[in-house]
Amino acid sequence: MRHIALITTLAASAVLLAACATTDDKSNPMGFFVTSTNMGKGADLGGLEGADKHCQKLAASVGAGSGTWRAYLSTTGAAPVNARDRIGNGPWVNANGLTVASNNEELHGSNRLAKVTALTEKGEVVKGRGDTPNQHDILTGSSADGKAVPGDKDTTCSNWTSSSSGSAIVGHSDRTGLDESAPAKSWNSSHATRGCDIASLNATGGNGYFYCFKAK
């Protein structure tokens, strides 16, 4: 009888936990964040698929894993992929409930992204210029309009599969740089990294983070 009672109790607990997880998932409207952790191999993210899985995993860790999450990353080559085409059309809310952009056009125009709004999935501020260490370089591989950069130059660390040779375009999550130029203040297209390994990303002010958006 004790064994039966224990099994019944465990089963009931499992159902309760599943119900809580579902409730939490529906109650978290977050649709945008900066990854709070890197993937351990510099800009080698396992391609777009690996990056998307990381977004989905981090979203789920805070009860926002429902729907489809995508990494804001472009790729180059014979069939280039534009970051802006991967993320749906919003609106996108950060971990504090603030709408950072109502749609794709606003995101690539007058959005509300800044140091205090470009938060991680945990609602934490990403360290920026003036902080130690500066980690505001966010991997995008994109031009300012959210598209793949044309030409033969590697701007995506071999389409997010390299942690050695190559380089990647990054944006500044705090919208702050060395001067007042548009690239210095760009959230998605500021400059190229020195390389694709974590040391090179660190050297230019990054830590292998990228943006995640809920596409649908």
Coordinates of C-alpha atoms in Angstrom, one line a residue:
M1 CA 0.0 0.0 0.0
R2 CA 2.8 2.4 0.9
H3 CA 4.4 1.8 -2.6
I4 CA 1.1 2.5 -4.3
A5 CA 0.6 5.7 -2.2
L6 CA 4.1 6.8 -3.1
I7 CA 3.6 6.2 -6.8
T8 CA 0.3 8.1 -6.7
T9 CA 2.0 11.0 -4.9
L10 CA 4.8 11.2 -7.4
A11 CA 2.5 11.1 -10.3
A12 CA 0.4 13.9 -8.9
S13 CA 3.5 15.9 -8.3
A14 CA 4.6 15.4 -11.9
V15 CA 1.2 16.6 -13.1
L16 CA 1.4 19.7 -10.9
L17 CA 4.9 20.6 -12.0
A18 CA 3.9 20.2 -15.7
A19 CA 0.8 22.4 -15.1
C20 CA 2.9 25.1 -13.4
A21 CA 5.5 25.0 -16.2
T22 CA 2.7 25.5 -18.7
T23 CA 1.2 28.3 -16.7
D24 CA 4.5 30.1 -16.3
D25 CA 5.2 29.7 -20.0
K26 CA 1.9 31.4 -21.0
S27 CA 2.3 34.1 -18.4
N28 CA 5.7 35.3 -19.7
P29 CA 5.1 37.5 -22.8
M30 CA 8.8 38.1 -23.4
G31 CA 9.7 38.1 -27.1
F32 CA 13.2 39.5 -27.2
F33 CA 16.5 39.1 -25.3
V34 CA 20.2 39.1 -25.5
T35 CA 21.7 35.7 -24.6
S36 CA 23.0 35.7 -21.0
T37 CA 25.6 33.0 -21.8
N38 CA 27.8 32.2 -24.8
M39 CA 27.9 28.7 -26.4
G40 CA 31.5 28.0 -25.4
K41 CA 33.2 28.0 -28.8
G42 CA 33.4 31.7 -29.7
A43 CA 31.4 32.5 -32.8
D44 CA 31.0 28.8 -33.7
L45 CA 27.4 28.5 -32.8
G46 CA 26.7 25.4 -34.7
G47 CA 25.2 27.4 -37.5
L48 CA 21.8 29.0 -37.4
E49 CA 20.3 25.8 -36.2
G50 CA 22.6 25.7 -33.1
A51 CA 22.0 29.3 -32.4
D52 CA 18.2 28.9 -32.6
K53 CA 18.3 26.0 -30.2
H54 CA 20.3 28.1 -27.7
C55 CA 17.7 30.9 -27.9
Q56 CA 14.9 28.3 -27.4
K57 CA 16.7 26.8 -24.4
L58 CA 17.3 30.1 -22.7
A59 CA 13.8 31.2 -23.3
A60 CA 12.4 28.0 -21.8
S61 CA 14.7 28.4 -18.7
V62 CA 12.6 31.5 -17.7
G63 CA 9.2 30.1 -18.7
A64 CA 9.0 31.7 -22.2
G65 CA 9.8 28.7 -24.3
S66 CA 6.5 28.5 -26.1
G67 CA 6.5 29.4 -29.8
T68 CA 9.5 29.6 -32.1
W69 CA 12.6 31.5 -31.1
R70 CA 15.2 32.5 -33.7
A71 CA 18.7 34.0 -33.4
Y72 CA 19.1 37.4 -35.1
L73 CA 21.9 36.3 -37.4
S74 CA 22.6 36.6 -41.1
T75 CA 24.5 34.2 -43.3
T76 CA 26.4 34.7 -46.6
G77 CA 27.2 32.6 -49.6
A78 CA 25.2 31.2 -52.6
A79 CA 22.0 31.4 -50.6
P80 CA 22.3 34.2 -48.1
V81 CA 19.9 34.5 -45.2
N82 CA 18.9 37.9 -43.8
A83 CA 18.6 38.2 -40.0
R84 CA 15.5 40.4 -40.3
D85 CA 13.7 37.7 -42.3
R86 CA 14.1 35.1 -39.6
I87 CA 12.4 36.8 -36.7
G88 CA 8.7 37.4 -37.7
N89 CA 7.1 40.8 -37.4
G90 CA 6.8 41.5 -33.7
P91 CA 5.8 43.1 -31.5
W92 CA 8.7 42.2 -29.2
V93 CA 8.7 42.7 -25.5
N94 CA 11.8 42.5 -23.3
A95 CA 12.0 40.7 -19.9
N96 CA 10.7 43.8 -18.1
G97 CA 7.6 43.9 -20.3
L98 CA 8.7 46.9 -22.4
T99 CA 8.0 46.8 -26.2
V100 CA 11.4 47.3 -27.8
A101 CA 9.9 47.4 -31.3
S102 CA 6.3 47.0 -32.6
N103 CA 7.3 45.5 -35.9
N104 CA 10.2 44.7 -38.2
E105 CA 10.2 48.2 -39.8
E106 CA 10.4 49.9 -36.4
L107 CA 13.1 47.5 -35.2
H108 CA 15.3 48.6 -38.1
G109 CA 14.3 52.2 -37.6
S110 CA 13.4 54.1 -34.4
N111 CA 13.4 51.2 -32.0
R112 CA 13.7 51.4 -28.2
L113 CA 16.8 49.3 -27.9
A114 CA 19.4 50.8 -25.4
K115 CA 21.6 49.5 -22.6
V116 CA 18.6 49.5 -20.2
T117 CA 16.2 47.8 -22.6
A118 CA 18.4 45.3 -24.4
L119 CA 18.2 42.9 -21.5
T120 CA 19.1 39.2 -21.2
E121 CA 16.4 36.6 -20.8
K122 CA 16.9 37.0 -17.0
G123 CA 16.2 40.7 -17.2
E124 CA 19.8 41.6 -16.6
V125 CA 21.7 44.5 -18.2
V126 CA 24.5 43.5 -20.6
K127 CA 27.8 45.1 -19.6
G128 CA 28.6 48.0 -21.9
R129 CA 31.1 50.7 -22.6
G130 CA 32.5 51.9 -19.3
D131 CA 31.9 48.6 -17.5
T132 CA 34.4 45.9 -16.8
P133 CA 34.5 43.9 -18.9
N134 CA 32.8 45.5 -21.8
Q135 CA 30.6 42.9 -23.5
H136 CA 28.3 45.1 -25.7
D137 CA 29.5 43.5 -29.0
I138 CA 26.5 41.3 -30.1
L139 CA 27.0 38.9 -33.0
T140 CA 24.8 39.6 -36.0
G141 CA 26.7 39.3 -39.3
S142 CA 24.4 41.9 -40.6
S143 CA 24.1 45.3 -42.3
A144 CA 22.2 48.1 -40.5
D145 CA 19.0 47.1 -42.4
G146 CA 19.2 43.6 -41.0
K147 CA 20.5 41.9 -44.2
A148 CA 23.5 39.7 -45.1
V149 CA 26.5 41.8 -46.0
P150 CA 27.3 41.4 -49.8
G151 CA 30.7 40.5 -51.1
D152 CA 33.3 37.8 -50.5
K153 CA 34.6 39.0 -47.1
D154 CA 33.8 36.7 -44.1
T155 CA 31.3 38.7 -42.0
T156 CA 29.7 35.7 -40.2
C157 CA 32.6 33.5 -39.0
S158 CA 32.0 31.0 -41.8
N159 CA 28.2 31.2 -41.2
W160 CA 28.6 30.7 -37.5
T161 CA 30.7 27.5 -37.7
S162 CA 34.2 28.9 -37.1
S163 CA 36.0 29.6 -33.8
S164 CA 39.3 30.2 -35.5
S165 CA 39.7 32.0 -38.8
G166 CA 37.4 34.7 -40.1
S167 CA 35.5 37.6 -38.6
A168 CA 31.9 38.7 -37.8
I169 CA 29.9 41.9 -37.8
V170 CA 28.6 42.9 -34.4
G171 CA 26.3 45.6 -33.1
H172 CA 26.5 47.5 -29.8
S173 CA 23.7 46.5 -27.3
D174 CA 24.2 49.8 -25.4
R175 CA 24.2 51.9 -28.6
T176 CA 27.5 53.4 -27.5
G177 CA 31.0 53.4 -29.2
L178 CA 34.1 55.4 -29.6
D179 CA 32.4 58.3 -31.2
E180 CA 29.0 59.7 -32.2
S181 CA 28.9 58.0 -35.7
A182 CA 26.0 55.9 -36.8
P183 CA 28.0 52.6 -36.7
A184 CA 29.2 53.4 -33.1
K185 CA 25.5 53.7 -32.0
S186 CA 24.2 50.8 -34.1
W187 CA 22.6 47.9 -32.2
N188 CA 23.2 45.5 -35.1
S189 CA 26.0 46.7 -37.4
S190 CA 28.9 48.5 -35.7
H191 CA 32.2 46.8 -36.8
A192 CA 34.0 43.6 -37.4
T193 CA 35.6 41.4 -34.8
R194 CA 39.3 40.6 -34.7
G195 CA 38.6 36.9 -35.1
C196 CA 36.1 34.2 -34.3
D197 CA 37.7 32.7 -31.1
I198 CA 36.5 33.9 -27.7
A199 CA 39.7 35.7 -27.1
S200 CA 39.3 37.8 -30.2
L201 CA 35.6 38.5 -29.4
N202 CA 36.6 39.6 -25.9
A203 CA 39.3 41.9 -27.4
T204 CA 36.8 44.0 -29.3
G205 CA 34.3 44.2 -26.5
G206 CA 32.2 41.1 -26.8
N207 CA 31.6 37.6 -25.3
G208 CA 29.9 35.6 -28.0
Y209 CA 26.4 36.9 -27.2
F210 CA 23.6 37.3 -29.8
Y211 CA 20.0 38.6 -30.0
C212 CA 17.0 36.2 -29.8
F213 CA 13.5 37.1 -31.0
K214 CA 10.3 35.2 -30.8
A215 CA 9.3 34.6 -34.4
K216 CA 5.8 33.2 -33.8

